[in-house]
mmCIF file of C-alpha atoms and ligand atoms in Angstrom:
data_model
loop_
_atom_site.group_PDB
_atom_site.id
_atom_site.type_symbol
_atom_site.label_atom_id
_atom_site.label_comp_id
_atom_site.label_asym_id
_atom_site.label_seq_id
_atom_site.Cartn_x
_atom_site.Cartn_y
_atom_site.Cartn_z
ATOM 1 C CA MET Q 1 147.929 104.609 128.459
ATOM 2 C CA ILE Q 2 144.704 104.244 130.388
ATOM 3 C CA THR Q 3 141.527 105.332 128.672
ATOM 4 C CA ALA Q 4 138.202 105.589 130.422
ATOM 5 C CA SER Q 5 135.410 103.628 128.834
ATOM 6 C CA PRO Q 6 132.847 105.971 127.265
ATOM 7 C CA ASP Q 7 130.225 104.544 129.603
ATOM 8 C CA ALA Q 8 132.056 105.950 132.599
ATOM 9 C CA ARG Q 9 131.700 109.540 131.391
ATOM 10 C CA ILE Q 10 128.625 111.521 132.234
ATOM 11 C CA THR Q 11 127.980 115.036 131.047
ATOM 12 C CA PRO Q 12 125.827 116.887 133.557
ATOM 13 C CA SER Q 13 122.769 118.401 131.931
ATOM 14 C CA PRO Q 14 121.768 121.934 132.894
ATOM 15 C CA SER Q 15 118.032 121.326 132.721
ATOM 16 C CA VAL Q 16 117.167 119.520 135.930
ATOM 17 C CA THR Q 17 115.662 122.015 138.338
ATOM 18 C CA HIS Q 18 113.051 123.589 136.081
ATOM 19 C CA THR Q 19 110.389 121.005 136.904
ATOM 20 C CA ASP Q 20 108.519 121.196 140.201
ATOM 21 C CA TRP Q 21 109.490 117.947 141.882
ATOM 22 C CA ARG Q 22 106.101 117.579 143.569
ATOM 23 C CA GLN Q 23 104.481 117.494 140.153
ATOM 24 C CA SER Q 24 106.880 114.739 139.013
ATOM 25 C CA TRP Q 25 106.184 112.914 142.274
ATOM 26 C CA ARG Q 26 102.424 112.973 141.670
ATOM 27 C CA ASP Q 27 102.834 112.015 138.008
ATOM 28 C CA ALA Q 28 104.502 108.688 138.863
ATOM 29 C CA VAL Q 29 103.335 105.607 136.962
ATOM 30 C CA THR Q 30 101.181 103.405 139.192
ATOM 31 C CA ASP Q 31 99.619 101.073 136.642
ATOM 32 C CA GLY Q 32 101.458 97.938 135.498
ATOM 33 C CA GLY Q 33 99.815 97.915 132.074
ATOM 34 C CA GLU Q 34 100.825 101.528 131.478
ATOM 35 C CA LEU Q 35 104.413 100.839 132.561
ATOM 36 C CA LEU Q 36 104.715 97.834 130.237
ATOM 37 C CA ALA Q 37 103.268 99.836 127.335
ATOM 38 C CA MET Q 38 105.765 102.655 127.961
ATOM 39 C CA VAL Q 39 108.679 100.235 127.523
ATOM 40 C CA GLY Q 40 107.160 98.362 124.564
ATOM 41 C CA LEU Q 41 106.214 95.252 126.528
ATOM 42 C CA GLN Q 42 102.428 95.529 126.466
ATOM 43 C CA HIS Q 43 102.223 91.860 125.386
ATOM 44 C CA LEU Q 44 103.419 90.892 128.891
ATOM 45 C CA ALA Q 45 100.534 92.588 130.709
ATOM 46 C CA GLY Q 46 98.790 89.225 131.167
ATOM 47 C CA ARG Q 47 101.667 88.093 133.392
ATOM 48 C CA LEU Q 48 101.190 90.838 135.967
ATOM 49 C CA PRO Q 49 99.952 89.584 139.319
ATOM 50 C CA LEU Q 50 96.301 90.460 139.867
ATOM 51 C CA ALA Q 51 96.979 91.468 143.454
ATOM 52 C CA ASP Q 52 99.816 93.819 144.353
ATOM 53 C CA ALA Q 53 100.662 91.944 147.585
ATOM 54 C CA GLY Q 54 99.756 95.102 149.505
ATOM 55 C CA PHE Q 55 102.581 97.090 147.922
ATOM 56 C CA PRO Q 56 101.469 99.041 144.859
ATOM 57 C CA LEU Q 57 103.548 99.705 141.773
ATOM 58 C CA ARG Q 58 105.013 103.194 141.807
ATOM 59 C CA VAL Q 59 107.775 104.597 139.593
ATOM 60 C CA PRO Q 60 108.595 108.143 138.476
ATOM 61 C CA ARG Q 61 108.447 108.729 134.708
ATOM 62 C CA GLY Q 62 112.052 109.922 134.568
ATOM 63 C CA PHE Q 63 113.175 106.542 135.922
ATOM 64 C CA VAL Q 64 111.034 104.702 133.348
ATOM 65 C CA ALA Q 65 112.742 106.755 130.629
ATOM 66 C CA ARG Q 66 116.069 105.136 131.593
ATOM 67 C CA MET Q 67 114.729 101.609 130.976
ATOM 68 C CA ARG Q 68 115.674 99.795 127.754
ATOM 69 C CA HIS Q 69 112.770 99.580 125.361
ATOM 70 C CA GLY Q 70 111.488 96.047 124.666
ATOM 71 C CA ASP Q 71 113.682 94.296 127.258
ATOM 72 C CA PRO Q 72 111.744 92.257 129.853
ATOM 73 C CA ARG Q 73 115.051 91.676 131.749
ATOM 74 C CA ASP Q 74 115.842 95.373 132.023
ATOM 75 C CA PRO Q 75 117.520 95.903 135.407
ATOM 76 C CA LEU Q 76 115.519 99.039 136.216
ATOM 77 C CA LEU Q 77 112.196 97.506 135.179
ATOM 78 C CA LEU Q 78 112.824 94.452 137.360
ATOM 79 C CA GLN Q 79 113.310 96.661 140.427
ATOM 80 C CA VAL Q 80 109.768 98.035 140.202
ATOM 81 C CA LEU Q 81 107.566 95.589 138.262
ATOM 82 C CA PRO Q 82 105.387 93.364 140.491
ATOM 83 C CA GLN Q 83 106.088 89.666 139.844
ATOM 84 C CA LEU Q 84 104.023 86.576 140.562
ATOM 85 C CA ALA Q 85 107.009 85.255 142.522
ATOM 86 C CA GLU Q 86 106.292 87.853 145.233
ATOM 87 C CA LEU Q 87 103.185 85.969 146.227
ATOM 88 C CA GLU Q 88 105.121 82.797 147.091
ATOM 89 C CA GLN Q 89 105.703 82.017 150.743
ATOM 90 C CA VAL Q 90 109.338 81.026 151.235
ATOM 91 C CA ALA Q 91 110.662 79.731 154.557
ATOM 92 C CA GLY Q 92 112.871 82.276 156.315
ATOM 93 C CA PHE Q 93 111.391 85.284 154.511
ATOM 94 C CA VAL Q 94 109.325 87.247 157.026
ATOM 95 C CA THR Q 95 107.576 90.598 157.272
ATOM 96 C CA ASP Q 96 109.976 92.065 159.878
ATOM 97 C CA ALA Q 97 113.319 90.790 158.634
ATOM 98 C CA VAL Q 98 115.546 93.101 160.650
ATOM 99 C CA GLY Q 99 113.454 92.780 163.776
ATOM 100 C CA ASP Q 100 112.905 96.430 164.616
ATOM 101 C CA LEU Q 101 109.606 97.261 162.999
ATOM 102 C CA ASP Q 102 108.211 98.172 166.404
ATOM 103 C CA ALA Q 103 111.082 100.508 167.140
ATOM 104 C CA ARG Q 104 110.785 102.091 163.711
ATOM 105 C CA ALA Q 105 107.097 102.624 164.118
ATOM 106 C CA ALA Q 106 106.800 103.728 167.683
ATOM 107 C CA HIS Q 107 109.603 106.213 168.186
ATOM 108 C CA GLY Q 108 110.854 107.301 164.792
ATOM 109 C CA LEU Q 109 114.381 107.337 166.248
ATOM 110 C CA LEU Q 110 116.619 104.260 166.180
ATOM 111 C CA HIS Q 111 119.731 104.366 168.295
ATOM 112 C CA LYS Q 112 121.398 101.003 167.718
ATOM 113 C CA TYR Q 113 124.950 101.990 166.803
ATOM 114 C CA GLN Q 114 127.417 103.994 168.844
ATOM 115 C CA GLY Q 115 127.516 107.711 168.106
ATOM 116 C CA ARG Q 116 124.847 107.524 165.394
ATOM 117 C CA ALA Q 117 121.094 107.800 165.654
ATOM 118 C CA LEU Q 118 118.726 107.208 162.777
ATOM 119 C CA LEU Q 119 115.550 109.214 162.408
ATOM 120 C CA ILE Q 120 112.706 107.876 160.278
ATOM 121 C CA ALA Q 121 111.993 111.335 158.946
ATOM 122 C CA SER Q 122 109.364 110.242 156.432
ATOM 123 C CA GLY Q 123 107.623 107.010 155.558
ATOM 124 C CA SER Q 124 107.069 107.961 151.912
ATOM 125 C CA CYS Q 125 109.047 107.081 148.819
ATOM 126 C CA ALA Q 126 108.803 108.310 145.227
ATOM 127 C CA ILE Q 127 109.423 104.781 144.001
ATOM 128 C CA ASN Q 128 108.371 101.410 145.345
ATOM 129 C CA CYS Q 129 111.300 98.998 145.086
ATOM 130 C CA ARG Q 130 110.026 95.424 145.098
ATOM 131 C CA TYR Q 131 112.904 94.117 147.260
ATOM 132 C CA CYS Q 132 112.407 96.616 150.064
ATOM 133 C CA PHE Q 133 111.361 95.924 153.682
ATOM 134 C CA ARG Q 134 108.998 98.867 153.268
ATOM 135 C CA ARG Q 135 106.580 96.622 151.397
ATOM 136 C CA HIS Q 136 105.448 95.624 154.891
ATOM 137 C CA PHE Q 137 105.863 99.068 156.437
ATOM 138 C CA PRO Q 138 102.977 101.159 155.181
ATOM 139 C CA TYR Q 139 103.340 104.202 157.426
ATOM 140 C CA GLY Q 140 103.000 106.841 154.740
ATOM 141 C CA GLU Q 141 103.423 110.425 155.866
ATOM 142 C CA GLU Q 142 102.295 109.911 159.456
ATOM 143 C CA ILE Q 143 105.732 109.875 160.991
ATOM 144 C CA ALA Q 144 106.639 113.414 160.064
ATOM 145 C CA ALA Q 145 103.082 114.658 160.296
ATOM 146 C CA ALA Q 146 102.754 113.425 163.856
ATOM 147 C CA GLY Q 147 105.707 115.570 164.804
ATOM 148 C CA GLN Q 148 107.458 112.600 166.321
ATOM 149 C CA TRP Q 149 110.797 114.086 165.461
ATOM 150 C CA ARG Q 150 110.278 116.749 168.109
ATOM 151 C CA GLN Q 151 110.429 113.929 170.634
ATOM 152 C CA ALA Q 152 113.446 112.577 168.810
ATOM 153 C CA ILE Q 153 115.221 115.930 169.133
ATOM 154 C CA GLU Q 154 114.624 115.819 172.876
ATOM 155 C CA HIS Q 155 116.331 112.433 172.958
ATOM 156 C CA LEU Q 156 119.247 113.828 170.938
ATOM 157 C CA ARG Q 157 119.574 116.776 173.307
ATOM 158 C CA GLU Q 158 119.896 114.454 176.286
ATOM 159 C CA ASP Q 159 122.288 111.908 174.774
ATOM 160 C CA THR Q 160 125.542 113.747 174.140
ATOM 161 C CA SER Q 161 127.212 110.568 172.838
ATOM 162 C CA ILE Q 162 125.379 111.034 169.524
ATOM 163 C CA SER Q 163 127.509 113.005 167.075
ATOM 164 C CA GLU Q 164 125.782 111.990 163.845
ATOM 165 C CA LEU Q 165 122.113 112.170 162.995
ATOM 166 C CA ILE Q 166 120.983 110.035 160.070
ATOM 167 C CA LEU Q 167 117.806 111.020 158.278
ATOM 168 C CA SER Q 168 116.255 107.964 156.719
ATOM 169 C CA GLY Q 169 112.838 106.557 155.926
ATOM 170 C CA GLY Q 170 111.138 105.909 153.611
ATOM 171 C CA ASP Q 171 112.839 108.846 152.002
ATOM 172 C CA PRO Q 172 113.690 111.907 154.118
ATOM 173 C CA LEU Q 173 113.821 114.136 151.030
ATOM 174 C CA ALA Q 174 110.140 113.340 150.571
ATOM 175 C CA LEU Q 175 109.662 116.029 153.211
ATOM 176 C CA ALA Q 176 109.051 119.494 151.840
ATOM 177 C CA THR Q 177 112.050 121.775 152.310
ATOM 178 C CA PRO Q 178 110.290 123.959 154.947
ATOM 179 C CA LYS Q 179 109.830 120.782 157.028
ATOM 180 C CA LEU Q 180 113.536 120.035 156.712
ATOM 181 C CA GLU Q 181 114.244 123.634 157.802
ATOM 182 C CA GLU Q 182 112.059 123.116 160.829
ATOM 183 C CA LEU Q 183 113.870 119.911 161.678
ATOM 184 C CA SER Q 184 117.349 121.394 161.338
ATOM 185 C CA HIS Q 185 116.242 124.437 163.317
ATOM 186 C CA GLY Q 186 115.538 122.055 166.185
ATOM 187 C CA LEU Q 187 119.084 120.688 165.917
ATOM 188 C CA ARG Q 188 120.918 123.987 166.052
ATOM 189 C CA GLU Q 189 121.542 124.019 169.808
ATOM 190 C CA LEU Q 190 122.963 120.502 169.947
ATOM 191 C CA LYS Q 191 126.668 121.221 170.299
ATOM 192 C CA HIS Q 192 127.613 117.529 170.341
ATOM 193 C CA LEU Q 193 126.076 116.963 166.902
ATOM 194 C CA ILE Q 194 128.734 117.363 164.216
ATOM 195 C CA ARG Q 195 127.272 115.566 161.240
ATOM 196 C CA LEU Q 196 123.995 115.177 159.391
ATOM 197 C CA ARG Q 197 123.647 112.215 157.067
ATOM 198 C CA ILE Q 198 120.782 111.852 154.600
ATOM 199 C CA HIS Q 199 119.929 108.461 153.103
ATOM 200 C CA SER Q 200 117.862 109.111 149.985
ATOM 201 C CA ARG Q 201 116.970 107.490 146.704
ATOM 202 C CA LEU Q 202 115.489 110.742 145.377
ATOM 203 C CA PRO Q 203 118.658 112.190 143.772
ATOM 204 C CA VAL Q 204 118.598 109.036 141.612
ATOM 205 C CA VAL Q 205 114.902 108.406 140.983
ATOM 206 C CA LEU Q 206 113.641 112.010 141.007
ATOM 207 C CA PRO Q 207 116.684 114.261 140.509
ATOM 208 C CA GLU Q 208 114.481 117.365 140.175
ATOM 209 C CA ARG Q 209 114.039 117.101 143.970
ATOM 210 C CA ILE Q 210 117.561 118.550 144.250
ATOM 211 C CA ASP Q 211 116.247 122.048 143.600
ATOM 212 C CA ALA Q 212 117.447 125.500 144.619
ATOM 213 C CA PRO Q 213 115.599 125.716 147.970
ATOM 214 C CA LEU Q 214 116.899 122.312 149.050
ATOM 215 C CA LEU Q 215 120.466 123.202 148.074
ATOM 216 C CA ASP Q 216 120.156 126.509 149.870
ATOM 217 C CA TRP Q 217 119.036 124.712 153.038
ATOM 218 C CA LEU Q 218 121.832 122.173 152.792
ATOM 219 C CA GLY Q 219 124.454 124.784 152.035
ATOM 220 C CA ARG Q 220 123.559 126.828 155.107
ATOM 221 C CA LEU Q 221 123.606 123.905 157.566
ATOM 222 C CA PRO Q 222 126.431 124.406 160.060
ATOM 223 C CA LEU Q 223 127.191 120.672 160.134
ATOM 224 C CA GLN Q 224 129.254 118.196 158.168
ATOM 225 C CA LYS Q 225 126.979 116.761 155.513
ATOM 226 C CA VAL Q 226 126.850 113.307 153.982
ATOM 227 C CA VAL Q 227 124.319 112.181 151.395
ATOM 228 C CA VAL Q 228 124.076 108.431 150.852
ATOM 229 C CA LEU Q 229 122.381 107.673 147.554
ATOM 230 C CA HIS Q 230 120.830 104.402 146.625
ATOM 231 C CA ALA Q 231 121.506 103.142 143.105
ATOM 232 C CA ASN Q 232 121.765 99.486 142.138
ATOM 233 C CA HIS Q 233 122.734 99.703 138.481
ATOM 234 C CA ALA Q 234 124.757 102.079 136.282
ATOM 235 C CA ASN Q 235 121.749 102.660 134.014
ATOM 236 C CA GLU Q 236 120.054 104.530 136.876
ATOM 237 C CA LEU Q 237 122.687 107.261 136.653
ATOM 238 C CA ASP Q 238 121.957 109.582 133.745
ATOM 239 C CA ALA Q 239 122.949 113.198 133.088
ATOM 240 C CA ASP Q 240 120.195 114.618 135.302
ATOM 241 C CA VAL Q 241 121.356 112.469 138.211
ATOM 242 C CA ALA Q 242 124.945 113.604 137.626
ATOM 243 C CA THR Q 243 123.782 117.216 137.763
ATOM 244 C CA ALA Q 244 121.907 116.603 141.008
ATOM 245 C CA CYS Q 245 125.045 115.000 142.482
ATOM 246 C CA ALA Q 246 127.279 117.870 141.370
ATOM 247 C CA ARG Q 247 124.922 120.341 143.043
ATOM 248 C CA LEU Q 248 124.805 118.360 146.280
ATOM 249 C CA ARG Q 249 128.592 118.264 146.306
ATOM 250 C CA ASP Q 250 128.784 122.003 145.628
ATOM 251 C CA ALA Q 251 126.479 122.518 148.617
ATOM 252 C CA GLY Q 252 129.129 120.828 150.763
ATOM 253 C CA ALA Q 253 127.910 117.229 150.915
ATOM 254 C CA THR Q 254 130.144 114.170 150.718
ATOM 255 C CA LEU Q 255 128.410 111.679 148.430
ATOM 256 C CA LEU Q 256 128.286 107.934 148.995
ATOM 257 C CA ASN Q 257 126.143 105.173 147.511
ATOM 258 C CA GLN Q 258 124.629 102.018 148.863
ATOM 259 C CA SER Q 259 123.235 99.208 146.741
ATOM 260 C CA VAL Q 260 121.373 96.001 147.369
ATOM 261 C CA LEU Q 261 122.710 92.864 145.693
ATOM 262 C CA LEU Q 262 119.817 91.618 143.553
ATOM 263 C CA ARG Q 263 119.627 88.462 141.492
ATOM 264 C CA GLY Q 264 119.072 89.175 137.800
ATOM 265 C CA ILE Q 265 119.706 92.899 138.313
ATOM 266 C CA ASN Q 266 123.274 93.453 139.524
ATOM 267 C CA ASP Q 267 124.689 90.036 140.537
ATOM 268 C CA ASP Q 268 127.423 90.280 137.947
ATOM 269 C CA ALA Q 269 130.987 91.572 138.311
ATOM 270 C CA THR Q 270 130.846 93.693 135.155
ATOM 271 C CA VAL Q 271 127.540 95.278 136.183
ATOM 272 C CA LEU Q 272 128.884 96.100 139.659
ATOM 273 C CA ALA Q 273 132.169 97.437 138.262
ATOM 274 C CA ASP Q 274 130.272 99.659 135.797
ATOM 275 C CA LEU Q 275 128.123 100.943 138.658
ATOM 276 C CA SER Q 276 131.208 101.902 140.696
ATOM 277 C CA GLU Q 277 132.800 103.629 137.699
ATOM 278 C CA ARG Q 278 129.679 105.574 136.885
ATOM 279 C CA LEU Q 279 129.179 106.588 140.498
ATOM 280 C CA PHE Q 280 132.726 107.896 140.651
ATOM 281 C CA ALA Q 281 132.169 109.835 137.419
ATOM 282 C CA ALA Q 282 129.361 111.604 139.300
ATOM 283 C CA SER Q 283 131.625 112.240 142.368
ATOM 284 C CA VAL Q 284 130.019 109.468 144.395
ATOM 285 C CA LEU Q 285 131.945 106.743 146.212
ATOM 286 C CA PRO Q 286 130.513 103.250 146.691
ATOM 287 C CA TYR Q 287 129.865 102.598 150.375
ATOM 288 C CA TYR Q 288 127.833 99.460 151.077
ATOM 289 C CA LEU Q 289 126.625 96.543 148.991
ATOM 290 C CA HIS Q 290 123.865 95.006 151.096
ATOM 291 C CA GLN Q 291 122.881 91.402 151.142
ATOM 292 C CA LEU Q 292 119.090 91.371 150.822
ATOM 293 C CA ASP Q 293 117.012 91.569 154.007
ATOM 294 C CA ARG Q 294 114.995 88.351 154.059
ATOM 295 C CA VAL Q 295 111.667 90.056 153.608
ATOM 296 C CA GLU Q 296 108.538 88.156 152.583
ATOM 297 C CA GLY Q 297 107.921 88.430 148.840
ATOM 298 C CA THR Q 298 111.577 89.065 147.909
ATOM 299 C CA ALA Q 299 113.092 85.558 147.842
ATOM 300 C CA HIS Q 300 113.434 85.651 144.042
ATOM 301 C CA PHE Q 301 115.980 88.489 144.404
ATOM 302 C CA GLU Q 302 118.281 86.645 146.788
ATOM 303 C CA VAL Q 303 121.915 85.952 145.900
ATOM 304 C CA THR Q 304 123.749 83.286 147.909
ATOM 305 C CA ASP Q 305 126.578 84.379 150.214
ATOM 306 C CA ALA Q 306 129.010 82.203 148.256
ATOM 307 C CA ARG Q 307 128.146 83.979 145.027
ATOM 308 C CA ALA Q 308 128.238 87.389 146.734
ATOM 309 C CA LEU Q 309 131.751 86.690 148.049
ATOM 310 C CA ALA Q 310 132.925 85.504 144.630
ATOM 311 C CA LEU Q 311 131.604 88.740 143.101
ATOM 312 C CA MET Q 312 133.535 90.765 145.685
ATOM 313 C CA ASP Q 313 136.744 88.883 144.808
ATOM 314 C CA ALA Q 314 136.184 89.680 141.151
ATOM 315 C CA LEU Q 315 135.546 93.353 141.953
ATOM 316 C CA ARG Q 316 138.718 93.622 144.054
ATOM 317 C CA THR Q 317 140.853 92.389 141.176
ATOM 318 C CA ARG Q 318 139.222 94.776 138.687
ATOM 319 C CA LEU Q 319 138.814 98.032 140.573
ATOM 320 C CA PRO Q 320 140.873 100.354 142.737
ATOM 321 C CA GLY Q 321 140.136 99.677 146.401
ATOM 322 C CA TYR Q 322 138.146 102.887 146.812
ATOM 323 C CA LEU Q 323 135.638 101.743 144.188
ATOM 324 C CA VAL Q 324 134.896 98.438 145.927
ATOM 325 C CA PRO Q 325 131.844 98.652 148.224
ATOM 326 C CA LYS Q 326 131.759 96.802 151.540
ATOM 327 C CA LEU Q 327 129.571 93.709 151.387
ATOM 328 C CA VAL Q 328 127.392 93.697 154.521
ATOM 329 C CA ARG Q 329 124.257 92.281 156.005
ATOM 330 C CA GLU Q 330 122.019 93.859 158.611
ATOM 331 C CA VAL Q 331 121.514 91.529 161.560
ATOM 332 C CA GLY Q 332 119.069 92.515 164.292
ATOM 333 C CA GLY Q 333 120.818 93.091 167.612
ATOM 334 C CA ASP Q 334 124.304 93.640 166.115
ATOM 335 C CA CYS Q 335 126.107 96.882 166.969
ATOM 336 C CA SER Q 336 127.108 97.520 163.350
ATOM 337 C CA LYS Q 337 126.346 96.235 159.883
ATOM 338 C CA ARG Q 338 127.925 92.783 159.660
ATOM 339 C CA PRO Q 339 130.671 92.334 157.025
ATOM 340 C CA LEU Q 340 130.500 89.073 155.077
HETATM 341 C C1 PLP C 1 122.529 101.233 159.052
HETATM 342 C C2 PLP C 1 122.237 101.981 160.278
HETATM 343 C C3 PLP C 1 123.062 103.029 160.723
HETATM 344 C C4 PLP C 1 124.272 103.489 159.946
HETATM 345 O O1 PLP C 1 125.284 102.533 159.941
HETATM 346 P P1 PLP C 1 126.666 102.909 159.246
HETATM 347 O O2 PLP C 1 127.439 101.643 159.308
HETATM 348 O O3 PLP C 1 127.271 104.025 160.032
HETATM 349 O O4 PLP C 1 126.347 103.350 157.853
HETATM 350 C C5 PLP C 1 122.749 103.657 161.890
HETATM 351 N N1 PLP C 1 121.681 103.297 162.636
HETATM 352 C C6 PLP C 1 120.876 102.297 162.243
HETATM 353 C C7 PLP C 1 119.724 101.930 163.101
HETATM 354 C C8 PLP C 1 121.112 101.605 161.056
HETATM 355 O O5 PLP C 1 120.279 100.631 160.667
HETATM 356 S S1 SF4 C 2 113.027 102.857 151.212
HETATM 357 FE FE1 SF4 C 2 114.445 102.995 149.481
HETATM 358 S S2 SF4 C 2 114.550 100.907 148.646
HETATM 359 FE FE2 SF4 C 2 112.704 101.038 149.920
HETATM 360 S S3 SF4 C 2 111.030 101.554 148.542
HETATM 361 FE FE3 SF4 C 2 111.833 103.473 149.412
HETATM 362 S S4 SF4 C 2 113.332 104.177 147.905
HETATM 363 FE FE4 SF4 C 2 112.960 101.992 147.472
#
């Protein structure tokens, strides 16, 4: 008989949508000393870097609540806590690791892969993940505010080879729902567009964002819908996240997850297997496991390719094929993500 491990079961909680997500967004922790005190590690405050390397600490309180108290190696804490190691210059780690910062900035629409175009719908995030390329991409709200996506829609109208629009960022769900309405309104005449994909970390880090107006918007969209979450560790997925996922699925979205392979956080076969199991328990399938973009200030998170491949072998022997993510790297100029 096969029994699920208790860890793999998540009971959705009914309470999520009663908080205004904008309030939770504004209430995020931005002070390192406060964060350490919240998790019982105030004695480590002296080890915080004095400078934030241009990328401030930012983490929603609900995400902090999922950290283990008193554990300096907690995998959620390590994703957001500034480290002295970020200030080291390491050869090969550059500010524009994927090579399209200009394209991202100037047009808001990236059309690198056949049939899919990616719109930088918002430059904002609720959380600042230390390993992210965005640490060198401080565009804030300007992208949406400047109305650049109206230009992008013109491009989509003219290029009938594009059947899928990907909303990315930053975090596209950082946009207020009326903005999303406005955007999708602009898409309604594009007969060649069959799918809308949203890449967002908000269902995980600020599940109250998945509120009734958002679900109503999503539910009414006359397109196929895919939501790609971003979780790196099973501990990120609590009952509120499971509820948010269930609601997205009920609104007609297919749910996938992408992770980044991070040393000291999820470079372990058991940790990755638990993540896949917990995702599936929330109706989410693992999609990609990304090798880190070689972004300045992130070298301490890097996992070697040899170790990454060994982890994938271990995962394949432990999990059903549909719970094994694809290990990929983004290489500038390629016409798809590159499998390892
Ligand atoms: C990653 C990415 C996509 C999506 O690639 P998939 O393999 O379809 O997930 C599309 N456009 C750009 C520019 C990307 O970076
Ligand atoms: S883009 Fe994603 S990974 Fe990067 S800081 Fe924002 S939420 Fe984190």
